[in-house]
Amino acid sequence: MGDVKLPNGVMSKAVTIESDGEMRLWEGIEPPKVETKEDFIKAVRASGLVGLGGAGFPTHIKLNFPADKNIDTLIINAAECEPYITVDYRECMENSWDILSSVYTLKDILGFKRVVIAAEDNKPEAFKVLKNIADHKDDVDDEVQLMILESKYPQGAEKMMVQSATGRRVPPGKLPADVGCVVLNVTSAAFIARYLKTGKPLVSRSLTVDGSAIANPKNVRVPIGTNISDIIDFCGGFKTEPCKILTGGPMMGLAIVGTDLPVLKQNNAILAFSKDDAVLKPETDCIRCGRCAIACPMSLMPTNIVRAAKAKDPEALKQLGITVCMECGSCAFACPAGKPLVQHMRLAKAILREEGNK
Amino acid sequence: MVDGKKLVVSASPHLRTKDTTQRIMLDVVIALIPALIAAVVLFGPRVLAVTATTVITAVLSEFAARKVMKRHNTIQDLSAVVTGLILAFNLPVSIPLWMAAIGSFFAIVVVKQMFGGIGQNFANPAIVARIVLLLSFGQAMGNWTAPLSWKTDAVSTATPLAIIGGESTEALPSLLDMFLGIRGGCIGETCSLALIVGGIYLMARKVISYKIPVAFIGTVAVIMLIAGKFDLEFLAYELMGGGLLLGAFFMATDYSTSPIKSNAKIVFGVGCGLLTCVIRLFASLPEGVSFAILIMNLLVPHIETIMAPKPFGTVKEKKTKEGEAK
Amino acid sequence: MAEKKSLGKEFTKGLIAENPVFRLVLGTCPTLAVTTSVVNALGMGVSAMIVLVCSNIVISLLRKVIPSKVRIPAYIVVIASFVTIVQMIVKAFVPALDAALGVFLPLIVVNCIILGRAEAFAGKNSVIASAVDGLGMGVGFTVALCLMASVREILGAGTFLAGAQNLLVLFGDNVLGGFNGFTLPWTEYLTPMTVFILAPGGFLTFGLLMACANKLAEKKGKPKAGLGGCQACPMAKNCALLAEGKECKEEKKEGETA
């Protein structure tokens, strides 16, 4: 037991395990007994499941909503949240039985009136598989529906998903539960079914290893905590000199300082880019073209937010709705002047916190 | 560090669009080239002299102003070139070169750099410079040369809008002549064909949105239709005459002086159209586009404040009977 | 109360550091209106200076007598009397100037510089100091007006000191050989930029000269005329509240009519 550095630079206490390489299941593992909703929530908690789509929010808290919240819709998020990542797609293709089992289990135990399985239109193969789940004979009242959504970043984001699937808009500062929805990543859902069947908690997960510097890009299944360098070696190592390595996707992922770092529960990709892809866009002056405002999925105005942040004006920042920003990176992507807008947004949020506390 | 080599660690997002400010400005320059060629055909090689003067003065002024103000150099983003071109298009071909240079200097230094450089100007630099030149050198700015007369002897003429306005008794050019630009006027405003081609190019390249030009020209069309008692010929002269097409496609759509959000863009376009018509119909000036755009530029911050978009999911506060917000 | 300055300093502060036009931003209305020609500017400046000095002296003499609650109307009466006197003198001896200045001559009554100095200085200081302050401010005002007028007239009309006879008639007929201003040599080839004679050019010149004055004053260590707050108030130097570290709005909240 000792201190381990995490990809975001924080030091954390961890146990280092020497693997005997045999991958035998411990005899104490057995499927949980689930008869009531409380048993179910306890079981999910015991499994250690967190949002496997990248958010990492503890699932048992998300599913343990109070009865007065009036939750009627479960949304299974099969939209890949970012470019390059394909683990959710492979989950649909390879573990569709688990997804099927999970959808109907969740519907019965938690009492959803409707389940929407949402996928993006650039994955027609997955569409076929998911259609079978939605049209299953057990779904007498057609409460399980499949919805094909436009492939547009950030479709996989929670609030965008709720709006696309149900038309409801989550108010600022609130959760999907406040508009009667629960959003669950398709891999997390499949895991619940596997756990109820086998009792094996969350000790491994799939992730995509890709990028222009990786020799053999592939989706791999790894034990959580594996060193990133081992994973990259498994994929053939680097074919060109890596210039930037990310955990997570290219829009919201974290750039890491080296590969001697562990994989965490919520990491769904390791991307390594060569020099050409990693070059930083030079920054020039803002021309007020407004492409950032057009790109923002939350209808914010990054140009005005940057101005208010420079003036350290908390009133203006509050009115501009900076707290709603989910740092998806659409604004910075669209900016022709190469402005580091997401950093400006983070700074603006910090200024609002600081000035608001005064 | 991997294998002893350093990694780039930067903040997300790690993907960026390939578009740059320079590329956008280059698109605008390309869109203006048809009009430039048409102008050279119509008004002779002096067009190139005037244009070169304004562009070179603009670039040099920007370089010098940034140096004096101890700011980083920005001439490579080509915005000074665009301003120089558009200003040249707003001047009559007979204008003395030193006047054009003063206008260009004014546009870049006073209207643009003194307010903070690109993206910070309070009004379109070319428009303000044109108006300043109009107020300063009224006679030189009103000296219109007849088209195609540069091959022999330059002859002065009146603009179509002035003829309609009763300021001159010359005959109006035919509608085809108007479309091809064979009429008196500023260097870049006469050839409607070239301007429309340029405008379509800009819209196709997504440099400008169709909303402002359509709202602007549409409003003028509607009002002139009614004012002319549904005389379609009158409408055609009003739409192709003056600087309407040049203004609607290239000047009203300037990024820093027009609103960002779609609905505000439409309000801006309609406002420009309304003011243009008011000035053309009721004021003593035959042409109102430059003043209309200038006035609307000044109103843009207010339009944007009133029409600010609500962040995603904002719920309107319900008021109780006593008028208190819940 | 602000620190006591030497009389010399009281005079010179009106020139740059506390120039009423470019730093205190008072009296902008006549500034923009009469600066189309240097002769008019000079005439206006001198008239205003005479009124300023005289009213400062009288108000300072009466400062212990005038009750605080009616001081503003009292000052106006004094200032109006002197403006009337000056107006009559100008009408009599320099009628062309009276015609040129028009309504702006009697409007000196409401010129903020005069009321402002009365309130901020003459009402609290000795007669000699007030007179010197008035002189300094008046000279500063005249210099500012003439500077602006020079720029506007040279660039906008291509002349300098046009109409000089209007003023010179004070000293007799055909003074200086009937000198009536220069027409500048380049106007033959380069037409003057008329915009400077018009309002937009006036504002532009005003702004640019104000920027220069700020730059000069900054070099001397004075703060820039800021966009808000107490620093921007023309009374900042003599404000008792500011000296105590308070701001006007704090005091006003307690119901005081400042």
XYZ file of N, CA and C in Angstrom, chain A residues 34-223:
570
model
N -31.475 -10.508 -5.151
C -32.189 -9.247 -5.326
C -33.664 -9.517 -5.453
N -34.441 -9.054 -4.443
C -35.887 -9.218 -4.540
C -36.612 -7.879 -4.542
N -36.061 -6.913 -3.799
C -36.724 -5.610 -3.753
C -35.798 -4.539 -4.340
N -36.378 -3.345 -4.420
C -35.582 -2.231 -4.953
C -34.384 -1.951 -4.053
N -34.594 -2.071 -2.724
C -33.494 -1.773 -1.799
C -32.368 -2.780 -1.979
N -32.739 -4.053 -2.184
C -31.706 -5.068 -2.428
C -30.909 -4.705 -3.668
N -31.658 -4.243 -4.674
C -31.021 -3.925 -5.956
C -29.998 -2.805 -5.784
N -30.440 -1.754 -5.072
C -29.534 -0.616 -4.888
C -28.299 -1.052 -4.110
N -28.529 -1.913 -3.071
C -27.388 -2.386 -2.281
C -26.450 -3.174 -3.160
N -27.035 -3.975 -4.049
C -26.196 -4.813 -4.923
C -25.366 -3.936 -5.857
N -26.003 -2.920 -6.427
C -25.270 -2.042 -7.355
C -24.124 -1.347 -6.625
N -24.415 -0.967 -5.369
C -23.367 -0.295 -4.605
C -22.207 -1.232 -4.360
N -22.559 -2.471 -4.017
C -21.501 -3.441 -3.717
C -20.641 -3.737 -4.939
N -21.232 -3.572 -6.103
C -20.469 -3.882 -7.314
C -19.441 -2.832 -7.638
N -19.620 -1.648 -7.038
C -18.645 -0.582 -7.291
C -18.832 0.103 -8.618
N -20.049 -0.011 -9.176
C -20.254 0.559 -10.504
C -20.282 2.086 -10.460
N -19.555 2.697 -11.394
C -19.659 4.140 -11.604
C -19.944 4.337 -13.092
N -20.330 5.516 -13.458
C -20.691 5.781 -14.839
C -19.544 5.457 -15.774
N -19.734 4.422 -16.620
C -18.627 3.967 -17.445
C -18.525 4.739 -18.758
N -19.374 5.730 -18.932
C -19.302 6.535 -20.146
C -18.263 7.622 -20.057
N -17.622 7.718 -18.919
C -16.592 8.737 -18.753
C -16.846 9.665 -17.580
N -18.109 9.738 -17.124
C -18.410 10.683 -16.051
C -17.962 10.170 -14.701
N -18.111 8.865 -14.458
C -17.641 8.302 -13.209
C -18.509 8.598 -12.004
N -19.775 8.903 -12.214
C -20.662 9.190 -11.086
C -21.156 7.860 -10.509
N -21.139 7.673 -9.168
C -21.561 6.386 -8.580
C -22.985 6.050 -8.978
N -23.158 4.890 -9.638
C -24.461 4.564 -10.221
C -25.524 4.329 -9.169
N -25.139 3.755 -8.003
C -26.170 3.442 -7.025
C -26.856 4.710 -6.511
N -26.120 5.821 -6.493
C -26.738 7.086 -6.076
C -27.709 7.548 -7.154
N -27.272 7.414 -8.413
C -28.127 7.856 -9.517
C -29.417 7.064 -9.554
N -29.339 5.727 -9.296
C -30.534 4.898 -9.413
C -31.407 4.962 -8.170
N -30.842 5.444 -7.062
C -31.599 5.470 -5.817
C -32.360 6.778 -5.683
N -33.232 7.053 -6.640
C -33.949 8.314 -6.588
C -35.172 8.185 -5.683
N -35.520 9.260 -4.978
C -36.689 9.197 -4.092
C -37.978 9.113 -4.907
N -39.022 8.517 -4.296
C -40.259 8.266 -5.028
C -40.937 9.552 -5.498
N -40.702 10.658 -4.773
C -41.440 11.879 -5.131
C -40.849 12.593 -6.346
N -39.744 12.066 -6.868
C -39.148 12.728 -8.033
C -39.914 12.425 -9.303
N -40.778 11.442 -9.258
C -41.620 11.161 -10.412
C -40.817 10.827 -11.671
N -39.929 9.862 -11.535
C -39.088 9.483 -12.677
C -39.856 8.489 -13.529
N -40.009 8.812 -14.803
C -40.765 7.873 -15.624
C -39.982 7.321 -16.804
N -38.821 7.907 -17.093
C -38.108 7.480 -18.298
C -36.675 7.084 -17.971
N -36.278 5.948 -18.511
C -34.877 5.548 -18.443
C -34.293 5.704 -19.832
N -33.191 6.395 -19.923
C -32.551 6.563 -21.226
C -31.251 5.780 -21.203
N -31.129 4.834 -22.125
C -29.885 4.084 -22.247
C -29.037 4.814 -23.288
N -27.908 5.322 -22.851
C -27.080 6.166 -23.699
C -26.098 5.310 -24.483
N -26.494 4.983 -25.729
C -25.580 4.213 -26.573
C -24.862 5.104 -27.580
N -24.911 6.407 -27.371
C -24.193 7.333 -28.246
C -22.785 7.479 -27.714
N -21.799 7.217 -28.533
C -20.419 7.385 -28.101
C -20.215 8.854 -27.775
N -19.641 9.141 -26.634
C -19.612 10.548 -26.258
C -18.615 11.358 -27.058
N -17.537 10.728 -27.542
C -16.519 11.517 -28.229
C -15.983 10.800 -29.463
N -15.381 11.561 -30.372
C -14.739 10.896 -31.522
C -13.611 9.965 -31.073
N -13.284 8.994 -31.884
C -12.263 7.966 -31.665
C -12.749 6.814 -30.792
N -13.655 7.074 -29.841
C -14.022 6.018 -28.889
C -15.058 5.101 -29.512
N -14.891 3.777 -29.341
C -15.863 2.829 -29.899
C -16.240 1.739 -28.922
N -15.939 1.904 -27.635
C -16.246 0.828 -26.678
C -17.743 0.590 -26.525
N -18.534 1.662 -26.528
C -19.977 1.461 -26.371
C -20.542 0.719 -27.578
N -20.013 1.019 -28.725
C -20.449 0.333 -29.952
C -20.151 -1.158 -29.862
N -18.947 -1.494 -29.406
C -18.594 -2.903 -29.298
C -19.440 -3.584 -28.234
N -19.786 -2.843 -27.182
C -20.645 -3.404 -26.140
C -21.978 -3.806 -26.749
N -22.532 -2.929 -27.611
C -23.804 -3.229 -28.266
C -23.666 -4.479 -29.133
N -22.568 -4.554 -29.875
C -22.415 -5.653 -30.817
C -22.109 -6.969 -30.121
N -21.309 -6.922 -29.051
C -20.846 -8.179 -28.457
C -21.643 -8.611 -27.242
N -22.233 -7.683 -26.518
C -22.919 -8.072 -25.282
C -24.372 -7.664 -25.309
N -25.021 -7.819 -26.429
C -26.399 -7.337 -26.538
C -27.332 -8.089 -25.599
N -27.049 -9.364 -25.272
C -27.903 -10.082 -24.334
C -27.890 -9.430 -22.971
N -26.715 -8.951 -22.572
C -26.636 -8.283 -21.272
C -27.435 -6.987 -21.275
N -27.372 -6.280 -22.407
C -28.110 -5.018 -22.484
C -29.603 -5.320 -22.403
N -30.031 -6.343 -23.117
C -31.446 -6.728 -23.119
C -31.903 -7.053 -21.712
N -31.138 -7.909 -21.057
C -31.496 -8.317 -19.704
C -31.562 -7.115 -18.774
N -30.579 -6.225 -18.906
C -30.499 -5.070 -18.018
C -31.685 -4.137 -18.224
N -32.057 -3.901 -19.499
C -33.156 -2.964 -19.770
C -34.424 -3.450 -19.086
N -34.747 -4.720 -19.267
C -36.010 -5.200 -18.697
C -35.938 -5.337 -17.188
N -34.752 -5.696 -16.647
C -34.607 -5.759 -15.192
C -34.825 -4.392 -14.579
N -34.131 -3.378 -15.141
C -34.246 -2.033 -14.579
C -35.683 -1.537 -14.671
N -36.305 -1.847 -15.811
C -37.683 -1.370 -15.993
C -38.581 -1.944 -14.911
N -38.414 -3.242 -14.632
C -39.303 -3.869 -13.660
C -38.986 -3.422 -12.244
N -37.701 -3.460 -11.870
C -37.356 -3.192 -10.472
C -37.562 -1.731 -10.116
N -37.168 -0.837 -11.004
C -37.244 0.579 -10.649
C -38.527 1.239 -11.146
N -39.332 0.490 -11.894
C -40.648 1.005 -12.258
C -40.671 2.119 -13.268
N -39.815 2.065 -14.281
C -39.886 3.095 -15.327
C -41.077 2.808 -16.231
N -41.744 3.906 -16.636
C -42.852 3.708 -17.576
C -42.326 3.563 -19.005
N -41.123 4.100 -19.228
C -40.632 4.107 -20.611
C -39.112 3.957 -20.606
N -38.619 3.207 -21.573
C -37.159 3.117 -21.717
C -36.828 3.539 -23.141
N -35.934 4.473 -23.265
C -35.500 4.907 -24.605
C -34.052 4.506 -24.780
N -33.785 3.726 -25.815
C -32.386 3.389 -26.126
C -31.961 4.336 -27.234
N -30.981 5.152 -26.964
C -30.590 6.180 -27.925
C -29.226 5.856 -28.517
N -29.176 5.831 -29.853
C -27.904 5.581 -30.531
C -27.728 6.612 -31.629
N -26.497 6.771 -32.110
C -26.235 7.746 -33.166
C -26.349 7.099 -34.536
N -26.621 7.914 -35.526
C -26.937 7.346 -36.835
C -25.714 6.886 -37.623
N -24.513 7.060 -37.076
C -23.357 6.603 -37.843
C -22.976 5.169 -37.491
N -23.853 4.450 -36.766
C -23.556 3.063 -36.412
C -24.737 2.173 -36.769
N -24.953 1.939 -38.070
C -26.146 1.176 -38.494
C -26.159 -0.268 -37.994
N -24.993 -0.874 -37.795
C -24.964 -2.251 -37.292
C -25.515 -2.338 -35.889
N -25.118 -1.366 -35.080
C -25.609 -1.353 -33.701
C -27.114 -1.108 -33.684
N -27.556 -0.307 -34.633
C -28.986 -0.014 -34.742
C -29.787 -1.316 -34.890
N -29.292 -2.211 -35.734
C -30.017 -3.475 -35.936
C -30.127 -4.254 -34.633
N -28.999 -4.348 -33.929
C -28.968 -5.117 -32.682
C -29.895 -4.497 -31.660
N -29.816 -3.178 -31.519
C -30.629 -2.499 -30.515
C -32.112 -2.579 -30.869
N -32.400 -2.614 -32.150
C -33.815 -2.727 -32.564
C -34.397 -4.031 -32.054
N -33.588 -5.092 -32.112
C -34.075 -6.367 -31.602
C -34.415 -6.283 -30.128
N -33.604 -5.531 -29.393
C -33.876 -5.383 -27.962
C -35.177 -4.616 -27.770
N -35.333 -3.558 -28.534
C -36.521 -2.723 -28.342
C -37.787 -3.448 -28.756
N -37.671 -4.318 -29.779
C -38.865 -5.010 -30.276
C -39.052 -6.377 -29.656
N -38.387 -6.635 -28.543
C -38.458 -7.970 -27.926
C -39.886 -8.319 -27.537
N -40.203 -9.594 -27.572
C -41.573 -10.008 -27.321
C -42.035 -9.675 -25.913
N -41.101 -9.532 -24.959
C -41.514 -9.200 -23.593
C -42.061 -7.774 -23.471
N -41.760 -6.962 -24.461
C -42.187 -5.564 -24.381
C -43.589 -5.449 -24.965
N -44.574 -5.868 -24.171
C -45.937 -5.964 -24.681
C -46.487 -4.573 -25.031
N -46.258 -3.612 -24.136
C -46.857 -2.293 -24.352
C -45.942 -1.350 -25.117
N -44.930 -1.888 -25.734
C -43.953 -1.072 -26.480
C -43.413 0.060 -25.618
N -43.024 -0.301 -24.381
C -42.489 0.737 -23.522
C -41.004 0.941 -23.766
N -40.391 -0.006 -24.469
C -38.969 0.139 -24.764
C -38.853 0.575 -26.220
N -38.267 1.731 -26.425
C -38.170 2.263 -27.789
C -36.728 2.564 -28.148
N -36.475 2.484 -29.455
C -35.149 2.822 -29.945
C -35.226 4.171 -30.635
N -34.250 5.011 -30.383
C -34.250 6.313 -31.039
C -32.896 6.527 -31.715
N -32.948 6.885 -32.979
C -31.686 7.157 -33.685
C -31.468 8.659 -33.698
N -30.326 9.095 -33.196
C -30.059 10.530 -33.084
C -28.966 10.946 -34.059
N -28.987 12.228 -34.398
C -27.977 12.774 -35.301
C -26.594 12.646 -34.679
N -25.622 12.212 -35.477
C -24.254 12.111 -34.945
C -23.650 13.479 -34.878
N -23.766 14.106 -33.732
C -23.214 15.463 -33.611
C -22.692 15.621 -32.209
N -21.447 16.045 -32.081
C -20.901 16.269 -30.743
C -21.620 17.440 -30.113
N -21.947 17.506 -28.856
C -21.842 16.428 -27.870
C -23.181 15.746 -27.604
N -23.611 14.917 -28.544
C -24.879 14.220 -28.387
C -24.865 13.324 -27.155
N -23.705 12.777 -26.809
C -23.638 11.858 -25.683
C -23.688 12.530 -24.329
N -23.681 13.841 -24.296
C -23.735 14.537 -23.011
C -25.120 14.377 -22.425
N -25.187 14.288 -21.111
C -26.419 13.986 -20.385
C -27.591 14.885 -20.759
N -27.377 16.209 -20.643
C -28.480 17.135 -20.877
C -28.934 17.120 -22.330
N -27.960 16.974 -23.249
C -28.328 16.927 -24.663
C -29.108 15.655 -24.943
N -28.701 14.559 -24.285
C -29.358 13.278 -24.479
C -30.806 13.360 -23.997
N -31.019 13.970 -22.831
C -32.379 14.089 -22.303
C -33.241 14.887 -23.262
N -32.674 15.961 -23.798
C -33.474 16.787 -24.698
C -33.791 16.047 -25.987
N -32.800 15.347 -26.544
C -33.040 14.654 -27.808
C -34.022 13.512 -27.634
N -33.918 12.793 -26.490
C -34.757 11.608 -26.323
C -36.162 11.946 -25.862
N -36.307 12.962 -25.030
C -37.628 13.226 -24.481
C -38.122 14.633 -24.755
N -37.300 15.515 -25.275
C -37.739 16.880 -25.509
C -37.720 17.733 -24.262
N -37.362 17.175 -23.124
C -37.356 17.973 -21.904
C -36.000 18.630 -21.724
N -36.024 19.879 -21.197
C -34.762 20.589 -20.965
C -34.463 20.628 -19.476
N -33.270 20.174 -19.122
C -32.889 20.194 -17.711
C -32.523 21.629 -17.331
N -33.175 22.219 -16.320
C -32.855 23.601 -15.966
C -31.439 23.717 -15.420
N -30.849 24.915 -15.480
C -29.476 25.082 -14.994
C -29.358 24.687 -13.538
N -28.301 23.980 -13.214
C -28.074 23.598 -11.827
C -28.874 22.384 -11.393
N -29.694 21.852 -12.269
C -30.499 20.682 -11.869
C -30.011 19.437 -12.587
N -30.586 18.283 -12.174
C -30.191 16.999 -12.754
C -31.287 16.474 -13.666
N -30.968 15.481 -14.517
C -32.026 14.855 -15.316
C -33.160 14.314 -14.447
N -32.838 13.906 -13.224
C -33.884 13.386 -12.344
C -34.954 14.439 -12.090
N -34.573 15.720 -12.166
C -35.548 16.778 -11.910
C -36.537 16.944 -13.054
N -36.254 16.357 -14.222
C -37.274 16.375 -15.280
C -37.785 14.962 -15.536
N -37.574 14.083 -14.582
C -38.180 12.771 -14.668
C -37.408 11.747 -15.480
N -36.113 11.971 -15.650
C -35.341 11.018 -16.454
C -34.110 10.534 -15.709
N -33.697 9.324 -16.058
C -32.401 8.840 -15.600
C -31.638 8.410 -16.837
N -30.392 8.852 -16.970
C -29.589 8.491 -18.129
C -28.522 7.518 -17.677
N -28.428 6.394 -18.354
C -27.460 5.360 -17.976
C -26.673 4.954 -19.213
N -25.364 4.901 -19.080
C -24.535 4.501 -20.210
C -24.783 3.011 -20.537
N -24.718 2.679 -21.790
C -25.076 1.315 -22.212
C -24.112 0.271 -21.630
N -22.833 0.641 -21.490
C -21.878 -0.293 -20.883
C -22.172 -0.485 -19.402
N -22.535 0.591 -18.716
C -22.905 0.457 -17.300
C -24.125 -0.443 -17.170
N -25.105 -0.264 -18.060
C -26.323 -1.082 -18.000
C -25.984 -2.553 -18.202
N -25.155 -2.828 -19.205
C -24.781 -4.220 -19.480
C -24.054 -4.816 -18.283
N -23.231 -3.987 -17.632
C -22.487 -4.484 -16.471
C -23.428 -4.889 -15.353
N -24.518 -4.104 -15.161
C -25.457 -4.436 -14.076
C -26.003 -5.847 -14.292
N -26.373 -6.139 -15.556
C -26.924 -7.470 -15.855
C -25.892 -8.551 -15.567
N -24.631 -8.293 -15.974
C -23.585 -9.298 -15.738
C -23.371 -9.515 -14.254
N -23.422 -8.401 -13.498
C -23.182 -8.519 -12.053
C -24.285 -9.321 -11.374
N -25.540 -9.057 -11.816
C -26.636 -9.788 -11.192
C -26.550 -11.275 -11.506
N -25.959 -11.582 -12.668
C -25.822 -12.989 -13.060
C -24.666 -13.657 -12.357
N -23.513 -12.964 -12.257
C -22.305 -13.622 -11.773
C -21.818 -13.121 -10.419
N -22.185 -11.907 -10.028
C -21.676 -11.386 -8.769
C -20.267 -10.840 -8.859
N -19.688 -10.790 -10.055
C -18.315 -10.308 -10.186
C -18.358 -8.786 -10.274
N -17.742 -8.094 -9.280
C -17.821 -6.634 -9.254
C -16.963 -5.993 -10.356
N -16.973 -4.661 -10.356
C -16.294 -3.908 -11.406
C -14.784 -3.955 -11.184
N -14.124 -4.935 -11.774
C -12.671 -4.981 -11.631
C -11.966 -4.812 -12.962
N -12.732 -4.824 -14.054
C -12.099 -4.608 -15.347
C -13.056 -3.837 -16.222
N -12.531 -3.237 -17.271
C -13.398 -2.512 -18.196
C -12.735 -2.455 -19.557
N -13.545 -2.138 -20.567
C -12.982 -2.002 -21.921
C -12.596 -0.566 -22.164
N -11.581 -0.397 -22.969
C -11.309 0.954 -23.444
C -10.694 0.913 -24.846
N -10.830 2.029 -25.524
C -10.306 2.152 -26.887
C -8.885 2.679 -26.817
N -7.984 2.025 -27.510
C -6.620 2.539 -27.615
C -6.426 2.916 -29.080
N -6.192 4.193 -29.331
C -6.170 4.657 -30.726
C -5.305 5.905 -30.826
N -5.244 6.437 -32.008
C -4.445 7.638 -32.203
C -3.368 7.377 -33.226
N -2.846 8.442 -33.804
C -1.920 8.265 -34.924
C -0.578 7.689 -34.501
N -0.293 7.626 -33.193
C 1.014 7.132 -32.772
C 0.989 5.685 -32.306
N -0.217 5.085 -32.253
C -0.316 3.703 -31.756
C -0.134 2.746 -32.934
N 0.651 1.661 -32.713
C 0.934 0.725 -33.802
C -0.293 -0.087 -34.184
N -0.948 -0.744 -33.217
C -2.131 -1.560 -33.498
C -3.312 -1.059 -32.673
N -4.020 -0.073 -33.169
C -5.145 0.415 -32.363
C -6.221 -0.648 -32.222
N -6.801 -0.784 -31.005
C -7.854 -1.766 -30.785
C -8.617 -1.400 -29.531
N -9.772 -2.096 -29.355
C -10.482 -2.013 -28.082
C -9.958 -3.143 -27.213
N -9.594 -2.820 -25.954
C -9.051 -3.861 -25.081
C -9.843 -3.915 -23.792
N -9.836 -5.086 -23.161
C -10.452 -5.248 -21.863
C -9.320 -5.349 -20.858
N -9.281 -4.403 -19.882
C -8.140 -4.397 -18.954
C -8.621 -4.378 -17.519
N -7.845 -4.978 -16.593
C -8.175 -4.809 -15.173
C -7.952 -3.352 -14.778
